[in-house]
PDB file of C-alpha atoms in Angstrom:
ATOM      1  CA  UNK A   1     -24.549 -14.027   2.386  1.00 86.00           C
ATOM      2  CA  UNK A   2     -24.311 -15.097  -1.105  1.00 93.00           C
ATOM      3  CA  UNK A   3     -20.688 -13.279  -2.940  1.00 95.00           C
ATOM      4  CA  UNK A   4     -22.595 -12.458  -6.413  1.00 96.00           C
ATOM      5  CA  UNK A   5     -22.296 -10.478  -9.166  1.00 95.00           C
ATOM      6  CA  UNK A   6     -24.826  -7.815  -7.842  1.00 96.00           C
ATOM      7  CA  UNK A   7     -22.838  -7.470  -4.793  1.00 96.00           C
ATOM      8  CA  UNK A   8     -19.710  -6.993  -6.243  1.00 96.00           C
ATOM      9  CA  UNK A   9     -21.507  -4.553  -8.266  1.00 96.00           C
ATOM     10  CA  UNK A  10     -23.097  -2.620  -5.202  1.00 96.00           C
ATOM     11  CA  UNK A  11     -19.374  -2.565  -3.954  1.00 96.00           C
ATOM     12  CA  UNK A  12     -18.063  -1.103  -6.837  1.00 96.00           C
ATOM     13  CA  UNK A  13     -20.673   1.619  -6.028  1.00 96.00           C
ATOM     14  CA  UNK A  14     -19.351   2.798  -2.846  1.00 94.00           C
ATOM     15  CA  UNK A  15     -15.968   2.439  -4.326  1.00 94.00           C
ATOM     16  CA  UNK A  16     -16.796   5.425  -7.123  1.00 94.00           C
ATOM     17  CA  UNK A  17     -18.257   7.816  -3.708  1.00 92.00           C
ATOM     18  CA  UNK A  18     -14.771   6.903  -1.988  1.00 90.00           C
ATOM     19  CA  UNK A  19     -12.611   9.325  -2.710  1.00 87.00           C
ATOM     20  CA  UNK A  20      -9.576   6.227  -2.518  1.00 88.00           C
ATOM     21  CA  UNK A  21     -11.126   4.981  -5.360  1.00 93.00           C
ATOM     22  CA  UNK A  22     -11.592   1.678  -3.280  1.00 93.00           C
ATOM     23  CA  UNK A  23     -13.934  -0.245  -0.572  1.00 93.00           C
ATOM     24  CA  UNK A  24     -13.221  -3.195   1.209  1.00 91.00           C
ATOM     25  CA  UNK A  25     -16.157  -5.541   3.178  1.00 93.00           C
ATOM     26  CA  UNK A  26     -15.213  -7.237   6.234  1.00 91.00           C
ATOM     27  CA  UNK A  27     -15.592 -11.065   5.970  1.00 92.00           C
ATOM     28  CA  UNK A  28     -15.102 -11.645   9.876  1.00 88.00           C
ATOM     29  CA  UNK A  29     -17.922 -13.290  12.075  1.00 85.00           C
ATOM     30  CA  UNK A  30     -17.541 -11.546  15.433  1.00 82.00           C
ATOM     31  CA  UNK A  31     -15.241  -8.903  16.935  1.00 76.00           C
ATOM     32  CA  UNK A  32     -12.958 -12.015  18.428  1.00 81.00           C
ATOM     33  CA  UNK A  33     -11.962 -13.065  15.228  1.00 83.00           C
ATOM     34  CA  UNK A  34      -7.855 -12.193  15.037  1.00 83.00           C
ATOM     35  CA  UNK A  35      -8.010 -12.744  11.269  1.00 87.00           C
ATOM     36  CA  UNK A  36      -7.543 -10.401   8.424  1.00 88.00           C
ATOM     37  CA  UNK A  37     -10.510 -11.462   5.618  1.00 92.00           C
ATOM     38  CA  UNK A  38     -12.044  -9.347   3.391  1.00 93.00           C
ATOM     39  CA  UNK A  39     -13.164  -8.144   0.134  1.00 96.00           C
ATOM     40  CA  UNK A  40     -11.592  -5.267  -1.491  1.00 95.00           C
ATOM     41  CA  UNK A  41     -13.084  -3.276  -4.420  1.00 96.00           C
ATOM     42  CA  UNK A  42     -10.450  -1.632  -6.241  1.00 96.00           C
ATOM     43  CA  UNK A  43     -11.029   1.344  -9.106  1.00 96.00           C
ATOM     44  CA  UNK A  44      -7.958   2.116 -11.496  1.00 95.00           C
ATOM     45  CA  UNK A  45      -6.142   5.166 -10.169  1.00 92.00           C
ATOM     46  CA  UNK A  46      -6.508   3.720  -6.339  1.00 92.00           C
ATOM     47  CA  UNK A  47      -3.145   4.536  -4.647  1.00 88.00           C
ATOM     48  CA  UNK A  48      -2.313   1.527  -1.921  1.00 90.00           C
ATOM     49  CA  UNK A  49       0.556   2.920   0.441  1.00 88.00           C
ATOM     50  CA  UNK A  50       3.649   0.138   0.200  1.00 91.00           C
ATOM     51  CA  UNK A  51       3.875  -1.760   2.931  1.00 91.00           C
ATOM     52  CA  UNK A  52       4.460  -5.196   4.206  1.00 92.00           C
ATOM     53  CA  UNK A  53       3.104  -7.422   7.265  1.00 91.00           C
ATOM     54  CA  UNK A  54       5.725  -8.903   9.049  1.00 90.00           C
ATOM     55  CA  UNK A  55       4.027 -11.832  11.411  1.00 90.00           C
ATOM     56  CA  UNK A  56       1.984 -13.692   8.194  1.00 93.00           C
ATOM     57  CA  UNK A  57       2.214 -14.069   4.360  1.00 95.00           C
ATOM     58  CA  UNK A  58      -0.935 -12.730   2.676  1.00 96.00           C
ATOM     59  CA  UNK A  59      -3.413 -14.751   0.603  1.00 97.00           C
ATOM     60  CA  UNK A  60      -4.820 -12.506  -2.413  1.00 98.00           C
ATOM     61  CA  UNK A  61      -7.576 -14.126  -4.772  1.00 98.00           C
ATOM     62  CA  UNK A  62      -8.715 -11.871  -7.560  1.00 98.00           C
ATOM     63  CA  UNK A  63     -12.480 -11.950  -8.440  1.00 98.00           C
ATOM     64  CA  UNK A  64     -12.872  -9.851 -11.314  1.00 97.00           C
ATOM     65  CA  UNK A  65     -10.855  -7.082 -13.181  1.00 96.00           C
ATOM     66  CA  UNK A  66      -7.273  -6.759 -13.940  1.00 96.00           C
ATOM     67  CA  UNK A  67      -3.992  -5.811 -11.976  1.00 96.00           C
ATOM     68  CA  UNK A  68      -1.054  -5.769 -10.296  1.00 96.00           C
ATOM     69  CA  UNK A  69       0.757  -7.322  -7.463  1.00 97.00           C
ATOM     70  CA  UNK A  70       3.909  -5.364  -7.424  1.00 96.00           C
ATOM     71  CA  UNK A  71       6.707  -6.557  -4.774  1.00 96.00           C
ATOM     72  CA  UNK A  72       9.849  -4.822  -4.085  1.00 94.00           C
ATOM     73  CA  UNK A  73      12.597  -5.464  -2.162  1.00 91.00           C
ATOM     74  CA  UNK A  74      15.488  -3.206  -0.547  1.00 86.00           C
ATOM     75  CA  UNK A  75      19.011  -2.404  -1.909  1.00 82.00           C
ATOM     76  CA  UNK A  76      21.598  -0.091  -1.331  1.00 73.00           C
ATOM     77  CA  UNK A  77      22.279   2.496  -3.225  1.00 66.00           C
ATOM     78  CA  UNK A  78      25.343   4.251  -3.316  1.00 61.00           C
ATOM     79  CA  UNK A  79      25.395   7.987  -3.682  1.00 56.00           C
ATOM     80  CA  UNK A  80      28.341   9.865  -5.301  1.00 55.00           C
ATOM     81  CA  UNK A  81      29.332  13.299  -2.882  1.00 50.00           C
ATOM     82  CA  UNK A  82      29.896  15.835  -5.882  1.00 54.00           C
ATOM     83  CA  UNK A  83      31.040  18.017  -3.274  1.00 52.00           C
ATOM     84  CA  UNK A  84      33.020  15.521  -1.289  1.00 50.00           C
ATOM     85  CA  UNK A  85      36.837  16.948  -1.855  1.00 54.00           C
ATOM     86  CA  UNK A  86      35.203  20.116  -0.409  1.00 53.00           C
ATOM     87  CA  UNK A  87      34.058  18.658   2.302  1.00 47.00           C
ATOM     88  CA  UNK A  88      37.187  17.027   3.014  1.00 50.00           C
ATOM     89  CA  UNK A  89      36.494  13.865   1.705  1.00 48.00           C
ATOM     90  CA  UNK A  90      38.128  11.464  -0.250  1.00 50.00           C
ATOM     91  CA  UNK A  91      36.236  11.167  -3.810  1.00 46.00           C
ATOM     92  CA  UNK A  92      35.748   7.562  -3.940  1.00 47.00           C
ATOM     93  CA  UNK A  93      34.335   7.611  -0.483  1.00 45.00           C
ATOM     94  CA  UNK A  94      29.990   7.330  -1.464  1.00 48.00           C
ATOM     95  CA  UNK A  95      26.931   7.971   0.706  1.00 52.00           C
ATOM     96  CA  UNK A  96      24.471   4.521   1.230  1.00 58.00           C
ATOM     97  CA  UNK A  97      21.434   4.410   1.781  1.00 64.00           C
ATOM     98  CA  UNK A  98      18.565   1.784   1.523  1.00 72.00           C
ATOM     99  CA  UNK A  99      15.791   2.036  -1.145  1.00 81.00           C
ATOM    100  CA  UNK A 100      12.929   0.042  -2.527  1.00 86.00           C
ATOM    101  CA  UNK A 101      13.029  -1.574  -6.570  1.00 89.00           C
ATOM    102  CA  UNK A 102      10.749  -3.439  -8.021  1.00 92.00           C
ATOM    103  CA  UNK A 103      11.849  -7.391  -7.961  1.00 94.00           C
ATOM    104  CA  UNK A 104       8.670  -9.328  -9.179  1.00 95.00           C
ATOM    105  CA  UNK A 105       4.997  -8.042 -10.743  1.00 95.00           C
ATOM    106  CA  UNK A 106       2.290 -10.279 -10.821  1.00 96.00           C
ATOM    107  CA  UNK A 107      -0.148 -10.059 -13.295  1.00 96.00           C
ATOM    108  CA  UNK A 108      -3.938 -11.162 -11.777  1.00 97.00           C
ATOM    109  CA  UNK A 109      -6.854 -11.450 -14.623  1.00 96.00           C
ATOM    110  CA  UNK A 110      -9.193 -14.087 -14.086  1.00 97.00           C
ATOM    111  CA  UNK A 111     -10.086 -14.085 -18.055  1.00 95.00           C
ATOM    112  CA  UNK A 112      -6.455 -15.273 -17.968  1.00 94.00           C
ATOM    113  CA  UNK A 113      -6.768 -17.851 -15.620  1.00 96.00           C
ATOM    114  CA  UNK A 114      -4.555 -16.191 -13.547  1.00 96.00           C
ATOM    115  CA  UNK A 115      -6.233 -16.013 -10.316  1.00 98.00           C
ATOM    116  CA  UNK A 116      -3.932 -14.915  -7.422  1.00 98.00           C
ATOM    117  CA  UNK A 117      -0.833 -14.758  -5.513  1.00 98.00           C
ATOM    118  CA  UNK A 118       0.916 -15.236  -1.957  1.00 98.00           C
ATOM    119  CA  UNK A 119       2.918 -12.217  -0.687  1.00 97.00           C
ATOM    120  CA  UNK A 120       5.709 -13.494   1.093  1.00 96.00           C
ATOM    121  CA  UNK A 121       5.603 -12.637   5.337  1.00 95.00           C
ATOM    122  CA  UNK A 122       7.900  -9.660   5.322  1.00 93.00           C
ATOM    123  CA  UNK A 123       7.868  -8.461   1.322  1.00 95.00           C
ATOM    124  CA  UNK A 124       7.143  -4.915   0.352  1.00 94.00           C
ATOM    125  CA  UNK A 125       4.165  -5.015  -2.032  1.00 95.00           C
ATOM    126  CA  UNK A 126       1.555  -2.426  -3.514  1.00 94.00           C
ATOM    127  CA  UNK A 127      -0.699  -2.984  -6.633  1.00 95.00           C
ATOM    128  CA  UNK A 128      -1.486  -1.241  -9.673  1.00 94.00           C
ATOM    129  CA  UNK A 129      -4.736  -1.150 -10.864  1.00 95.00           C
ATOM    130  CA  UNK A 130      -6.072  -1.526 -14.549  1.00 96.00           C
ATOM    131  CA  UNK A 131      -9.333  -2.293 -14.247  1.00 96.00           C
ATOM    132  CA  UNK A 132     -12.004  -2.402 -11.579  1.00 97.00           C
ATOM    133  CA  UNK A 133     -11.298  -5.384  -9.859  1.00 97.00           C
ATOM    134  CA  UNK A 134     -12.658  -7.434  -6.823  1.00 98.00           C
ATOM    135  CA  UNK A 135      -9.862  -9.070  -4.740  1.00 98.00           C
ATOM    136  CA  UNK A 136     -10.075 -11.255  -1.829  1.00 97.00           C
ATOM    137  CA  UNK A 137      -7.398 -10.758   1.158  1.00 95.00           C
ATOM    138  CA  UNK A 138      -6.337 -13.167   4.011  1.00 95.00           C
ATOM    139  CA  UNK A 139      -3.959 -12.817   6.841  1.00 94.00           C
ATOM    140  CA  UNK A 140      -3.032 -13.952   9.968  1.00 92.00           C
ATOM    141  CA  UNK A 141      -3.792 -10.777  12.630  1.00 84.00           C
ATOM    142  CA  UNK A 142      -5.894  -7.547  12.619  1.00 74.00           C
ATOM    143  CA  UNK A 143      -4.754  -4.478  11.595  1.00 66.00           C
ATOM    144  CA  UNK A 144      -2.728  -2.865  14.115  1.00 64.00           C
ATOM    145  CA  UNK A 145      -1.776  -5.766  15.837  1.00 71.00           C
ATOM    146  CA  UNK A 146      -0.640  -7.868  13.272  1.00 73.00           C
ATOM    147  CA  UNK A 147       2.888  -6.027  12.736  1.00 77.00           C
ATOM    148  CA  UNK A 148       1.952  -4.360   9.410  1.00 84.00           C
ATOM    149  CA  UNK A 149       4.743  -1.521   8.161  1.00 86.00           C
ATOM    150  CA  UNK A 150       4.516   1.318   5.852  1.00 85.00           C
ATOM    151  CA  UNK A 151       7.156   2.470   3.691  1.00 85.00           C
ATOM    152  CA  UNK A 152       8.341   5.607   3.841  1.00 74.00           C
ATOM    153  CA  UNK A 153      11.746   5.967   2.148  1.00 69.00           C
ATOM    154  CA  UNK A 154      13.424   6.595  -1.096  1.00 56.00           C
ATOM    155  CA  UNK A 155      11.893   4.618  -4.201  1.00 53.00           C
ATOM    156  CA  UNK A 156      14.070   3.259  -7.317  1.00 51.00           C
ATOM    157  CA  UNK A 157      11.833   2.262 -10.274  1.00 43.00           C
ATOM    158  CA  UNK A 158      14.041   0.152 -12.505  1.00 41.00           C
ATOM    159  CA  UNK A 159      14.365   0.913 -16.143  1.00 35.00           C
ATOM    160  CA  UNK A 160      12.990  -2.098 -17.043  1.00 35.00           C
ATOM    161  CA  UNK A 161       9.873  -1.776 -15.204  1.00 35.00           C
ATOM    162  CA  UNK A 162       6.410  -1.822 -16.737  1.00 35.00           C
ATOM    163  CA  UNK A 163       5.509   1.613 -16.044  1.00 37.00           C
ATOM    164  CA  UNK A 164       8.352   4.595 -15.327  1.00 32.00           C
ATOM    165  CA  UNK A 165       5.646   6.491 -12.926  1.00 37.00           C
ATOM    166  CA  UNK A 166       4.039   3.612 -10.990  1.00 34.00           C
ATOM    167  CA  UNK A 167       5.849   5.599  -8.012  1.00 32.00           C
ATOM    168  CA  UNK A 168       6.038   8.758  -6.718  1.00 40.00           C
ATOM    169  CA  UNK A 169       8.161  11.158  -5.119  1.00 42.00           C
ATOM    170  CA  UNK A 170       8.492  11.066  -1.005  1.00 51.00           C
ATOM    171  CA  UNK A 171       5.047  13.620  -0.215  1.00 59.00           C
ATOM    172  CA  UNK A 172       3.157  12.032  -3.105  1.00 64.00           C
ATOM    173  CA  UNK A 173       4.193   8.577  -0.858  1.00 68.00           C
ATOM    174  CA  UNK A 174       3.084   9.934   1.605  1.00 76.00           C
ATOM    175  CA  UNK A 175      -0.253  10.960   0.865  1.00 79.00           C
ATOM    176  CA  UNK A 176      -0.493   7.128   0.122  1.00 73.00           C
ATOM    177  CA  UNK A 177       0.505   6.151   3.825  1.00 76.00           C
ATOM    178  CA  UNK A 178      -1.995   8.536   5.060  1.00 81.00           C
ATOM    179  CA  UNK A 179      -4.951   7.143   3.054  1.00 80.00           C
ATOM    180  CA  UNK A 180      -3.994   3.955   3.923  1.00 75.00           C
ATOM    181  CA  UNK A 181      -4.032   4.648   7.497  1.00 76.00           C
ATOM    182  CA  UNK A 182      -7.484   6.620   7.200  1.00 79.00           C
ATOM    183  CA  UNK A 183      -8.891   3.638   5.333  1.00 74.00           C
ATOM    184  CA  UNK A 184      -7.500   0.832   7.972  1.00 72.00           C
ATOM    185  CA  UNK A 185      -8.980   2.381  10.626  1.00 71.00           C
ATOM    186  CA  UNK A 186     -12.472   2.985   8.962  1.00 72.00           C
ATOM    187  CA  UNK A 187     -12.239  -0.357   8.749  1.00 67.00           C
ATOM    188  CA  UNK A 188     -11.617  -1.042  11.920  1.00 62.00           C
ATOM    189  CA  UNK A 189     -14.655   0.975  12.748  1.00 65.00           C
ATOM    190  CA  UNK A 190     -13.203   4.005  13.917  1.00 66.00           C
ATOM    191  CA  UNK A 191     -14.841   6.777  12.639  1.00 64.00           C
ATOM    192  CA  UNK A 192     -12.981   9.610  14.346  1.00 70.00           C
ATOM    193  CA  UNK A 193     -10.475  12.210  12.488  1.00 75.00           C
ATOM    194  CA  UNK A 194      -7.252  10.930  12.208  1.00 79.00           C
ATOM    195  CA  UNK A 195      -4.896  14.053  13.965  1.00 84.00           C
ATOM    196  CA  UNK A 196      -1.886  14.928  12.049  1.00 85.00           C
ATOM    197  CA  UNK A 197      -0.185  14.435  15.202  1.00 82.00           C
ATOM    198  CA  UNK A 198      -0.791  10.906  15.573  1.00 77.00           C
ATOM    199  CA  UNK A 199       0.314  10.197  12.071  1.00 79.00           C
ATOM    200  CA  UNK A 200       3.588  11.756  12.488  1.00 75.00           C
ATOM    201  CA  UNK A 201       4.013   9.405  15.283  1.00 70.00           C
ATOM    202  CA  UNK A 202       3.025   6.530  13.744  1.00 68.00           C
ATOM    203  CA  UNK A 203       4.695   6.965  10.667  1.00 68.00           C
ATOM    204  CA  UNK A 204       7.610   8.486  12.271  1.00 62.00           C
ATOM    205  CA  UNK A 205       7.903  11.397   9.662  1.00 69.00           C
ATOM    206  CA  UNK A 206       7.503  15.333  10.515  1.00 74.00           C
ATOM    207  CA  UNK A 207       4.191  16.643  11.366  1.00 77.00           C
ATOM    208  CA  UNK A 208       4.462  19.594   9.161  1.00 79.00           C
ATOM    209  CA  UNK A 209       4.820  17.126   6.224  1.00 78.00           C
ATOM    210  CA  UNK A 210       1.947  15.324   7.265  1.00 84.00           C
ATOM    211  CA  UNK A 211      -0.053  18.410   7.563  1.00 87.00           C
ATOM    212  CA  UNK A 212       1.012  19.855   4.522  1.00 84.00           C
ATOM    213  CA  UNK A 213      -0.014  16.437   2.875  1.00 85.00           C
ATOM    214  CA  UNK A 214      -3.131  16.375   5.012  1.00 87.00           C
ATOM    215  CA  UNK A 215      -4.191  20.465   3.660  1.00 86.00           C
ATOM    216  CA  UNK A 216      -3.544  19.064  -0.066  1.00 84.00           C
ATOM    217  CA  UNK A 217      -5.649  16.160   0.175  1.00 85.00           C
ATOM    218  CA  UNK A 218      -8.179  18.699   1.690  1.00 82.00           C
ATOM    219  CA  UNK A 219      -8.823  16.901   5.135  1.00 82.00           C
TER     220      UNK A 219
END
């Protein structure tokens, strides 16, 4: 196969009928082959779940467009009891509890001669989209056995961060996680509904947020 510019064109195609605003093309010779390599078509308003893969750093080349590698990394954050001398508490005593903030974006434009990035083995990451861009991915191990993880807590955006709404609150998150999941395993080949029931276990959140998520997204 020749990587030209009427493919990338025909893959922007079936990007615009995907309702995730994206479509990736599987670069892998047979079935045996324990690799992660692919093409990804990405639109602007495409929402990639945050996540990280914990056995292998991640290769991304951008092709065409212009966007975002956004990596984050986890901090505590203290949390002030307003009730605490109520609940018997003394009031310097805080809640903690681990959330995501941004800690580096990387701007990919080809025009720019910026051409791509390595995501660290273990690094939160996501990307923002400006334009419709063509990105190349590599990675050691297949989906689902390659120890990928989805984020699914609290998110900080810090003031000085390019764009205030770039994330969303924990359902609008979670949406993400789902239509990452859905996508994944379409590209895995399976073509079966996804039950809310196995999401909630894989994801580890409650099924009747899943479902609610699942009934808003209309699946």
């Amino acid at each position: 196969m020749t990587i030209n510019k009427e493919f990338l064109v025909g893959l922007f195609e079936k990007a615009k009928e995907s309702e995730r605003l994206r479509m990736n093309y599987d670069l892998r010779t047979s079935e045996f082959d324990g690799s992660q390599r692919m093409l990804n078509a990405l639109l602007p308003g495409t929402e990639v779940a945050i996540h990280r893969h914990t056995r292998s750093s991640e290769n991304i080349i951008c092709l065409c467009g212009r966007m975002d590698v956004i990596l984050l990394k986890e901090e505590k954050e203290h949390v002030q009891l307003d009730n605490a001398p109520e609940m018997g508490i003394d009031a310097q005593d805080v809640m903690c509890r681990n959330v995501l903030v941004e800690s580096e974006r990387i701007h990919l434009c080809p025009e720019n001669a910026t051409f791509g990035c390595v995501v660290p083995m273990g690094t939160w990451h996501t990307v923002q989209v400006y334009e419709p861009s063509v990105i190349y991915e590599a990675k050691d191990g297949k989906y689902g056995e390659d120890g990928s993880e989805i984020y699914n807590g609290e998110l900080v955006t810090p003031t000085n961060a390019a764009s205030s709404d770039s994330f969303h609150n924990y359902l609008g998150d979670l949406k993400k996680n789902i239509e990452y999941l859905m996508g994944k395993e379409c590209a895995e080949g399976n073509t079966e509904p996804i039950s809310p029931n196995y999401i909630s276990r894989l994801l580890n959140v409650p099924m009747e947020d899943v479902e609610k998520c699942m009934k808003e997204m209309g699946i």
